[in-house]
């Protein structure tokens, strides 16, 4: 079940889903998992860059 903007709301009874609807759900889940992994990777990279900058500033300040 989704609202007008396509955002999920409610529950899904997977036992009642068949064929194309199940395939669509699986593809959507895979897409969301990839988006999450990409966001986590980008955040991790940003945190590493910030950590390096903080270390450099701390070293310079001493």
mmCIF file with all atom_site columns, N, CA and C in Angstrom:
data_model
loop_
_atom_site.group_PDB
_atom_site.id
_atom_site.type_symbol
_atom_site.label_atom_id
_atom_site.label_alt_id
_atom_site.label_comp_id
_atom_site.label_asym_id
_atom_site.label_entity_id
_atom_site.label_seq_id
_atom_site.pdbx_PDB_ins_code
_atom_site.Cartn_x
_atom_site.Cartn_y
_atom_site.Cartn_z
_atom_site.occupancy
_atom_site.B_iso_or_equiv
_atom_site.pdbx_formal_charge
_atom_site.auth_seq_id
_atom_site.auth_comp_id
_atom_site.auth_asym_id
_atom_site.auth_atom_id
_atom_site.pdbx_PDB_model_num
ATOM 1   N N  . UNK A 1 1  ? 0.848  -1.175  0.000   1.00 0.00 ? 1  UNK A N  1
ATOM 2   C CA . UNK A 1 1  ? 0.000  0.000   0.000   1.00 0.00 ? 1  UNK A CA 1
ATOM 3   C C  . UNK A 1 1  ? 0.895  1.241   0.000   1.00 0.00 ? 1  UNK A C  1
ATOM 4   N N  . UNK A 1 2  ? 0.636  2.169   -0.866  1.00 0.00 ? 2  UNK A N  1
ATOM 5   C CA . UNK A 1 2  ? 1.421  3.398   -0.890  1.00 0.00 ? 2  UNK A CA 1
ATOM 6   C C  . UNK A 1 2  ? 0.487  4.584   -1.056  1.00 0.00 ? 2  UNK A C  1
ATOM 7   N N  . UNK A 1 3  ? 0.995  5.755   -0.639  1.00 0.00 ? 3  UNK A N  1
ATOM 8   C CA . UNK A 1 3  ? 0.178  6.953   -0.793  1.00 0.00 ? 3  UNK A CA 1
ATOM 9   C C  . UNK A 1 3  ? 0.423  7.566   -2.170  1.00 0.00 ? 3  UNK A C  1
ATOM 10  N N  . UNK A 1 4  ? -0.127 8.732   -2.422  1.00 0.00 ? 4  UNK A N  1
ATOM 11  C CA . UNK A 1 4  ? -0.037 9.347   -3.748  1.00 0.00 ? 4  UNK A CA 1
ATOM 12  C C  . UNK A 1 4  ? 1.392  9.615   -4.190  1.00 0.00 ? 4  UNK A C  1
ATOM 13  N N  . UNK A 1 5  ? 2.290  9.884   -3.249  1.00 0.00 ? 5  UNK A N  1
ATOM 14  C CA . UNK A 1 5  ? 3.673  10.175  -3.617  1.00 0.00 ? 5  UNK A CA 1
ATOM 15  C C  . UNK A 1 5  ? 4.503  8.908   -3.763  1.00 0.00 ? 5  UNK A C  1
ATOM 16  N N  . UNK A 1 6  ? 3.886  7.742   -3.572  1.00 0.00 ? 6  UNK A N  1
ATOM 17  C CA . UNK A 1 6  ? 4.599  6.489   -3.745  1.00 0.00 ? 6  UNK A CA 1
ATOM 18  C C  . UNK A 1 6  ? 5.290  6.007   -2.491  1.00 0.00 ? 6  UNK A C  1
ATOM 19  N N  . UNK A 1 7  ? 5.147  6.725   -1.391  1.00 0.00 ? 7  UNK A N  1
ATOM 20  C CA . UNK A 1 7  ? 5.759  6.302   -0.137  1.00 0.00 ? 7  UNK A CA 1
ATOM 21  C C  . UNK A 1 7  ? 4.928  5.195   0.491   1.00 0.00 ? 7  UNK A C  1
ATOM 22  N N  . UNK A 1 8  ? 5.605  4.229   1.060   1.00 0.00 ? 8  UNK A N  1
ATOM 23  C CA . UNK A 1 8  ? 4.929  3.091   1.655   1.00 0.00 ? 8  UNK A CA 1
ATOM 24  C C  . UNK A 1 8  ? 4.249  3.473   2.954   1.00 0.00 ? 8  UNK A C  1
ATOM 25  N N  . UNK A 1 9  ? 3.056  2.958   3.141   1.00 0.00 ? 9  UNK A N  1
ATOM 26  C CA . UNK A 1 9  ? 2.326  3.122   4.403   1.00 0.00 ? 9  UNK A CA 1
ATOM 27  C C  . UNK A 1 9  ? 1.574  1.832   4.663   1.00 0.00 ? 9  UNK A C  1
ATOM 28  N N  . UNK A 1 10 ? 1.586  1.370   5.883   1.00 0.00 ? 10 UNK A N  1
ATOM 29  C CA . UNK A 1 10 ? 0.805  0.197   6.239   1.00 0.00 ? 10 UNK A CA 1
ATOM 30  C C  . UNK A 1 10 ? 1.615  -1.078  6.232   1.00 0.00 ? 10 UNK A C  1
ATOM 31  N N  . UNK A 1 11 ? 0.898  -2.182  6.087   1.00 0.00 ? 11 UNK A N  1
ATOM 32  C CA . UNK A 1 11 ? 1.509  -3.498  6.122   1.00 0.00 ? 11 UNK A CA 1
ATOM 33  C C  . UNK A 1 11 ? 1.294  -4.209  4.793   1.00 0.00 ? 11 UNK A C  1
ATOM 34  N N  . UNK A 1 12 ? 2.175  -5.152  4.518   1.00 0.00 ? 12 UNK A N  1
ATOM 35  C CA . UNK A 1 12 ? 2.048  -5.960  3.311   1.00 0.00 ? 12 UNK A CA 1
ATOM 36  C C  . UNK A 1 12 ? 1.893  -7.410  3.748   1.00 0.00 ? 12 UNK A C  1
ATOM 37  N N  . UNK A 1 13 ? 0.855  -8.066  3.279   1.00 0.00 ? 13 UNK A N  1
ATOM 38  C CA . UNK A 1 13 ? 0.683  -9.486  3.527   1.00 0.00 ? 13 UNK A CA 1
ATOM 39  C C  . UNK A 1 13 ? 1.344  -10.217 2.370   1.00 0.00 ? 13 UNK A C  1
ATOM 40  N N  . UNK A 1 14 ? 2.600  -10.596 2.568   1.00 0.00 ? 14 UNK A N  1
ATOM 41  C CA . UNK A 1 14 ? 3.394  -11.195 1.496   1.00 0.00 ? 14 UNK A CA 1
ATOM 42  C C  . UNK A 1 14 ? 2.775  -12.511 1.038   1.00 0.00 ? 14 UNK A C  1
ATOM 43  N N  . UNK A 1 15 ? 2.121  -13.219 1.940   1.00 0.00 ? 15 UNK A N  1
ATOM 44  C CA . UNK A 1 15 ? 1.499  -14.490 1.580   1.00 0.00 ? 15 UNK A CA 1
ATOM 45  C C  . UNK A 1 15 ? 0.427  -14.339 0.511   1.00 0.00 ? 15 UNK A C  1
ATOM 46  N N  . UNK A 1 16 ? -0.174 -13.176 0.419   1.00 0.00 ? 16 UNK A N  1
ATOM 47  C CA . UNK A 1 16 ? -1.233 -12.936 -0.569  1.00 0.00 ? 16 UNK A CA 1
ATOM 48  C C  . UNK A 1 16 ? -0.700 -12.361 -1.876  1.00 0.00 ? 16 UNK A C  1
ATOM 49  N N  . UNK A 1 17 ? 0.571  -11.989 -1.914  1.00 0.00 ? 17 UNK A N  1
ATOM 50  C CA . UNK A 1 17 ? 1.131  -11.387 -3.123  1.00 0.00 ? 17 UNK A CA 1
ATOM 51  C C  . UNK A 1 17 ? 1.550  -12.470 -4.105  1.00 0.00 ? 17 UNK A C  1
ATOM 52  N N  . UNK A 1 18 ? 1.374  -12.182 -5.399  1.00 0.00 ? 18 UNK A N  1
ATOM 53  C CA . UNK A 1 18 ? 1.719  -13.148 -6.430  1.00 0.00 ? 18 UNK A CA 1
ATOM 54  C C  . UNK A 1 18 ? 2.377  -12.446 -7.605  1.00 0.00 ? 18 UNK A C  1
ATOM 55  N N  . UNK A 1 19 ? 3.133  -13.204 -8.347  1.00 0.00 ? 19 UNK A N  1
ATOM 56  C CA . UNK A 1 19 ? 3.664  -12.797 -9.640  1.00 0.00 ? 19 UNK A CA 1
ATOM 57  C C  . UNK A 1 19 ? 4.328  -11.442 -9.692  1.00 0.00 ? 19 UNK A C  1
ATOM 58  N N  . UNK A 1 20 ? 3.797  -10.604 -10.579 1.00 0.00 ? 20 UNK A N  1
ATOM 59  C CA . UNK A 1 20 ? 4.397  -9.302  -10.856 1.00 0.00 ? 20 UNK A CA 1
ATOM 60  C C  . UNK A 1 20 ? 4.484  -8.408  -9.630  1.00 0.00 ? 20 UNK A C  1
ATOM 61  N N  . UNK A 1 21 ? 3.464  -8.436  -8.788  1.00 0.00 ? 21 UNK A N  1
ATOM 62  C CA . UNK A 1 21 ? 3.483  -7.570  -7.592  1.00 0.00 ? 21 UNK A CA 1
ATOM 63  C C  . UNK A 1 21 ? 4.614  -7.980  -6.658  1.00 0.00 ? 21 UNK A C  1
ATOM 64  N N  . UNK A 1 22 ? 4.852  -9.280  -6.525  1.00 0.00 ? 22 UNK A N  1
ATOM 65  C CA . UNK A 1 22 ? 5.940  -9.760  -5.678  1.00 0.00 ? 22 UNK A CA 1
ATOM 66  C C  . UNK A 1 22 ? 7.281  -9.358  -6.296  1.00 0.00 ? 22 UNK A C  1
ATOM 67  N N  . UNK A 1 23 ? 7.403  -9.495  -7.609  1.00 0.00 ? 23 UNK A N  1
ATOM 68  C CA . UNK A 1 23 ? 8.641  -9.105  -8.294  1.00 0.00 ? 23 UNK A CA 1
ATOM 69  C C  . UNK A 1 23 ? 8.898  -7.606  -8.146  1.00 0.00 ? 23 UNK A C  1
ATOM 70  N N  . UNK A 1 24 ? 7.855  -6.802  -8.260  1.00 0.00 ? 24 UNK A N  1
ATOM 71  C CA . UNK A 1 24 ? 7.988  -5.351  -8.085  1.00 0.00 ? 24 UNK A CA 1
ATOM 72  C C  . UNK A 1 24 ? 8.475  -5.020  -6.678  1.00 0.00 ? 24 UNK A C  1
ATOM 73  N N  . UNK A 1 25 ? 7.907  -5.705  -5.692  1.00 0.00 ? 25 UNK A N  1
ATOM 74  C CA . UNK A 1 25 ? 8.308  -5.466  -4.311  1.00 0.00 ? 25 UNK A CA 1
ATOM 75  C C  . UNK A 1 25 ? 9.764  -5.862  -4.095  1.00 0.00 ? 25 UNK A C  1
ATOM 76  N N  . UNK A 1 26 ? 10.167 -7.007  -4.627  1.00 0.00 ? 26 UNK A N  1
ATOM 77  C CA . UNK A 1 26 ? 11.552 -7.452  -4.488  1.00 0.00 ? 26 UNK A CA 1
ATOM 78  C C  . UNK A 1 26 ? 12.516 -6.458  -5.137  1.00 0.00 ? 26 UNK A C  1
ATOM 79  N N  . UNK A 1 27 ? 12.167 -5.963  -6.321  1.00 0.00 ? 27 UNK A N  1
ATOM 80  C CA . UNK A 1 27 ? 13.021 -4.984  -7.007  1.00 0.00 ? 27 UNK A CA 1
ATOM 81  C C  . UNK A 1 27 ? 13.112 -3.683  -6.212  1.00 0.00 ? 27 UNK A C  1
ATOM 82  N N  . UNK A 1 28 ? 11.984 -3.255  -5.658  1.00 0.00 ? 28 UNK A N  1
ATOM 83  C CA . UNK A 1 28 ? 11.969 -2.024  -4.862  1.00 0.00 ? 28 UNK A CA 1
ATOM 84  C C  . UNK A 1 28 ? 12.836 -2.178  -3.616  1.00 0.00 ? 28 UNK A C  1
ATOM 85  N N  . UNK A 1 29 ? 12.736 -3.322  -2.963  1.00 0.00 ? 29 UNK A N  1
ATOM 86  C CA . UNK A 1 29 ? 13.554 -3.577  -1.777  1.00 0.00 ? 29 UNK A CA 1
ATOM 87  C C  . UNK A 1 29 ? 15.030 -3.578  -2.144  1.00 0.00 ? 29 UNK A C  1
ATOM 88  N N  . UNK A 1 30 ? 15.389 -4.232  -3.235  1.00 0.00 ? 30 UNK A N  1
ATOM 89  C CA . UNK A 1 30 ? 16.787 -4.255  -3.687  1.00 0.00 ? 30 UNK A CA 1
ATOM 90  C C  . UNK A 1 30 ? 17.282 -2.843  -3.981  1.00 0.00 ? 30 UNK A C  1
ATOM 91  N N  . UNK A 1 31 ? 16.438 -2.045  -4.616  1.00 0.00 ? 31 UNK A N  1
ATOM 92  C CA . UNK A 1 31 ? 16.807 -0.660  -4.927  1.00 0.00 ? 31 UNK A CA 1
ATOM 93  C C  . UNK A 1 31 ? 17.039 0.146   -3.644  1.00 0.00 ? 31 UNK A C  1
ATOM 94  N N  . UNK A 1 32 ? 16.139 -0.022  -2.675  1.00 0.00 ? 32 UNK A N  1
ATOM 95  C CA . UNK A 1 32 ? 16.278 0.703   -1.410  1.00 0.00 ? 32 UNK A CA 1
ATOM 96  C C  . UNK A 1 32 ? 17.518 0.244   -0.644  1.00 0.00 ? 32 UNK A C  1
ATOM 97  N N  . UNK A 1 33 ? 17.813 -1.053  -0.690  1.00 0.00 ? 33 UNK A N  1
ATOM 98  C CA . UNK A 1 33 ? 19.021 -1.556  -0.033  1.00 0.00 ? 33 UNK A CA 1
ATOM 99  C C  . UNK A 1 33 ? 20.276 -0.947  -0.663  1.00 0.00 ? 33 UNK A C  1
ATOM 100 N N  . UNK A 1 34 ? 20.288 -0.845  -1.996  1.00 0.00 ? 34 UNK A N  1
ATOM 101 C CA . UNK A 1 34 ? 21.434 -0.245  -2.684  1.00 0.00 ? 34 UNK A CA 1
ATOM 102 C C  . UNK A 1 34 ? 21.564 1.238   -2.328  1.00 0.00 ? 34 UNK A C  1
ATOM 103 N N  . UNK A 1 35 ? 20.428 1.949   -2.302  1.00 0.00 ? 35 UNK A N  1
ATOM 104 C CA . UNK A 1 35 ? 20.461 3.365   -1.928  1.00 0.00 ? 35 UNK A CA 1
ATOM 105 C C  . UNK A 1 35 ? 21.016 3.536   -0.516  1.00 0.00 ? 35 UNK A C  1
ATOM 106 N N  . UNK A 1 36 ? 20.569 2.686   0.399   1.00 0.00 ? 36 UNK A N  1
ATOM 107 C CA . UNK A 1 36 ? 21.044 2.764   1.777   1.00 0.00 ? 36 UNK A CA 1
ATOM 108 C C  . UNK A 1 36 ? 22.541 2.490   1.850   1.00 0.00 ? 36 UNK A C  1
ATOM 109 N N  . UNK A 1 37 ? 23.004 1.460   1.158   1.00 0.00 ? 37 UNK A N  1
ATOM 110 C CA . UNK A 1 37 ? 24.435 1.137   1.153   1.00 0.00 ? 37 UNK A CA 1
ATOM 111 C C  . UNK A 1 37 ? 25.251 2.298   0.577   1.00 0.00 ? 37 UNK A C  1
ATOM 112 N N  . UNK A 1 38 ? 24.771 2.899   -0.509  1.00 0.00 ? 38 UNK A N  1
ATOM 113 C CA . UNK A 1 38 ? 25.470 4.038   -1.112  1.00 0.00 ? 38 UNK A CA 1
ATOM 114 C C  . UNK A 1 38 ? 25.521 5.228   -0.154  1.00 0.00 ? 38 UNK A C  1
ATOM 115 N N  . UNK A 1 39 ? 24.416 5.473   0.535   1.00 0.00 ? 39 UNK A N  1
ATOM 116 C CA . UNK A 1 39 ? 24.377 6.586   1.490   1.00 0.00 ? 39 UNK A CA 1
ATOM 117 C C  . UNK A 1 39 ? 25.323 6.326   2.669   1.00 0.00 ? 39 UNK A C  1
ATOM 118 N N  . UNK A 1 40 ? 25.364 5.075   3.137   1.00 0.00 ? 40 UNK A N  1
ATOM 119 C CA . UNK A 1 40 ? 26.263 4.738   4.235   1.00 0.00 ? 40 UNK A CA 1
ATOM 120 C C  . UNK A 1 40 ? 27.718 4.884   3.801   1.00 0.00 ? 40 UNK A C  1
ATOM 121 N N  . UNK A 1 41 ? 28.018 4.478   2.586   1.00 0.00 ? 41 UNK A N  1
ATOM 122 C CA . UNK A 1 41 ? 29.380 4.593   2.071   1.00 0.00 ? 41 UNK A CA 1
ATOM 123 C C  . UNK A 1 41 ? 29.787 6.066   1.962   1.00 0.00 ? 41 UNK A C  1
ATOM 124 N N  . UNK A 1 42 ? 28.888 6.887   1.439   1.00 0.00 ? 42 UNK A N  1
ATOM 125 C CA . UNK A 1 42 ? 29.171 8.322   1.296   1.00 0.00 ? 42 UNK A CA 1
ATOM 126 C C  . UNK A 1 42 ? 29.355 8.976   2.658   1.00 0.00 ? 42 UNK A C  1
ATOM 127 N N  . UNK A 1 43 ? 28.511 8.615   3.612   1.00 0.00 ? 43 UNK A N  1
ATOM 128 C CA . UNK A 1 43 ? 28.620 9.178   4.962   1.00 0.00 ? 43 UNK A CA 1
ATOM 129 C C  . UNK A 1 43 ? 29.931 8.769   5.605   1.00 0.00 ? 43 UNK A C  1
ATOM 130 N N  . UNK A 1 44 ? 30.303 7.512   5.444   1.00 0.00 ? 44 UNK A N  1
ATOM 131 C CA . UNK A 1 44 ? 31.551 7.013   6.002   1.00 0.00 ? 44 UNK A CA 1
ATOM 132 C C  . UNK A 1 44 ? 32.744 7.763   5.405   1.00 0.00 ? 44 UNK A C  1
ATOM 133 N N  . UNK A 1 45 ? 32.698 7.981   4.099   1.00 0.00 ? 45 UNK A N  1
ATOM 134 C CA . UNK A 1 45 ? 33.771 8.720   3.422   1.00 0.00 ? 45 UNK A CA 1
ATOM 135 C C  . UNK A 1 45 ? 33.849 10.147  3.945   1.00 0.00 ? 45 UNK A C  1
ATOM 136 N N  . UNK A 1 46 ? 32.694 10.799  4.075   1.00 0.00 ? 46 UNK A N  1
ATOM 137 C CA . UNK A 1 46 ? 32.655 12.168  4.600   1.00 0.00 ? 46 UNK A CA 1
ATOM 138 C C  . UNK A 1 46 ? 33.213 12.223  6.016   1.00 0.00 ? 46 UNK A C  1
ATOM 139 N N  . UNK A 1 47 ? 32.870 11.226  6.840   1.00 0.00 ? 47 UNK A N  1
ATOM 140 C CA . UNK A 1 47 ? 33.371 11.204  8.217   1.00 0.00 ? 47 UNK A CA 1
ATOM 141 C C  . UNK A 1 47 ? 34.881 11.010  8.252   1.00 0.00 ? 47 UNK A C  1
ATOM 142 N N  . UNK A 1 48 ? 35.403 10.188  7.348   1.00 0.00 ? 48 UNK A N  1
ATOM 143 C CA . UNK A 1 48 ? 36.855 9.991   7.280   1.00 0.00 ? 48 UNK A CA 1
ATOM 144 C C  . UNK A 1 48 ? 37.569 11.281  6.886   1.00 0.00 ? 48 UNK A C  1
ATOM 145 N N  . UNK A 1 49 ? 36.996 11.999  5.935   1.00 0.00 ? 49 UNK A N  1
ATOM 146 C CA . UNK A 1 49 ? 37.580 13.271  5.508   1.00 0.00 ? 49 UNK A CA 1
ATOM 147 C C  . UNK A 1 49 ? 37.567 14.275  6.658   1.00 0.00 ? 49 UNK A C  1
ATOM 148 N N  . UNK A 1 50 ? 36.438 14.375  7.352   1.00 0.00 ? 50 UNK A N  1
ATOM 149 C CA . UNK A 1 50 ? 36.342 15.297  8.488   1.00 0.00 ? 50 UNK A CA 1
ATOM 150 C C  . UNK A 1 50 ? 37.312 14.917  9.597   1.00 0.00 ? 50 UNK A C  1
ATOM 151 N N  . UNK A 1 51 ? 37.440 13.634  9.852   1.00 0.00 ? 51 UNK A N  1
ATOM 152 C CA . UNK A 1 51 ? 38.369 13.170  10.878  1.00 0.00 ? 51 UNK A CA 1
ATOM 153 C C  . UNK A 1 51 ? 39.801 13.552  10.526  1.00 0.00 ? 51 UNK A C  1
ATOM 154 N N  . UNK A 1 52 ? 40.156 13.391  9.274   1.00 0.00 ? 52 UNK A N  1
ATOM 155 C CA . UNK A 1 52 ? 41.501 13.759  8.816   1.00 0.00 ? 52 UNK A CA 1
ATOM 156 C C  . UNK A 1 52 ? 41.732 15.258  8.975   1.00 0.00 ? 52 UNK A C  1
ATOM 157 N N  . UNK A 1 53 ? 40.751 16.054  8.625   1.00 0.00 ? 53 UNK A N  1
ATOM 158 C CA . UNK A 1 53 ? 40.871 17.513  8.756   1.00 0.00 ? 53 UNK A CA 1
ATOM 159 C C  . UNK A 1 53 ? 40.994 17.922  10.217  1.00 0.00 ? 53 UNK A C  1
ATOM 160 N N  . UNK A 1 54 ? 40.196 17.305  11.082  1.00 0.00 ? 54 UNK A N  1
ATOM 161 C CA . UNK A 1 54 ? 40.259 17.633  12.511  1.00 0.00 ? 54 UNK A CA 1
ATOM 162 C C  . UNK A 1 54 ? 41.637 17.289  13.060  1.00 0.00 ? 54 UNK A C  1
ATOM 163 N N  . UNK A 1 55 ? 42.151 16.133  12.684  1.00 0.00 ? 55 UNK A N  1
ATOM 164 C CA . UNK A 1 55 ? 43.483 15.720  13.130  1.00 0.00 ? 55 UNK A CA 1
ATOM 165 C C  . UNK A 1 55 ? 44.537 16.710  12.649  1.00 0.00 ? 55 UNK A C  1
ATOM 166 N N  . UNK A 1 56 ? 44.416 17.160  11.409  1.00 0.00 ? 56 UNK A N  1
ATOM 167 C CA . UNK A 1 56 ? 45.384 18.124  10.874  1.00 0.00 ? 56 UNK A CA 1
ATOM 168 C C  . UNK A 1 56 ? 45.314 19.446  11.630  1.00 0.00 ? 56 UNK A C  1
ATOM 169 N N  . UNK A 1 57 ? 44.101 19.914  11.918  1.00 0.00 ? 57 UNK A N  1
ATOM 170 C CA . UNK A 1 57 ? 43.945 21.174  12.640  1.00 0.00 ? 57 UNK A CA 1
ATOM 171 C C  . UNK A 1 57 ? 44.483 21.035  14.064  1.00 0.00 ? 57 UNK A C  1
ATOM 172 N N  . UNK A 1 58 ? 44.198 19.909  14.708  1.00 0.00 ? 58 UNK A N  1
ATOM 173 C CA . UNK A 1 58 ? 44.707 19.688  16.066  1.00 0.00 ? 58 UNK A CA 1
ATOM 174 C C  . UNK A 1 58 ? 46.225 19.651  16.083  1.00 0.00 ? 58 UNK A C  1
ATOM 175 N N  . UNK A 1 59 ? 46.830 19.016  15.081  1.00 0.00 ? 59 UNK A N  1
ATOM 176 C CA . UNK A 1 59 ? 48.288 18.949  14.993  1.00 0.00 ? 59 UNK A CA 1
ATOM 177 C C  . UNK A 1 59 ? 48.892 20.334  14.780  1.00 0.00 ? 59 UNK A C  1
ATOM 178 N N  . UNK A 1 60 ? 48.226 21.131  13.964  1.00 0.00 ? 60 UNK A N  1
ATOM 179 C CA . UNK A 1 60 ? 48.691 22.481  13.667  1.00 0.00 ? 60 UNK A CA 1
ATOM 180 C C  . UNK A 1 60 ? 48.596 23.383  14.880  1.00 0.00 ? 60 UNK A C  1
ATOM 181 N N  . UNK A 1 61 ? 47.585 23.155  15.704  1.00 0.00 ? 61 UNK A N  1
ATOM 182 C CA . UNK A 1 61 ? 47.331 24.000  16.876  1.00 0.00 ? 61 UNK A CA 1
ATOM 183 C C  . UNK A 1 61 ? 48.309 23.741  18.013  1.00 0.00 ? 61 UNK A C  1
ATOM 184 N N  . UNK A 1 62 ? 48.963 22.617  17.997  1.00 0.00 ? 62 UNK A N  1
ATOM 185 C CA . UNK A 1 62 ? 49.877 22.260  19.114  1.00 0.00 ? 62 UNK A CA 1
ATOM 186 C C  . UNK A 1 62 ? 51.210 22.876  18.984  1.00 0.00 ? 62 UNK A C  1
#
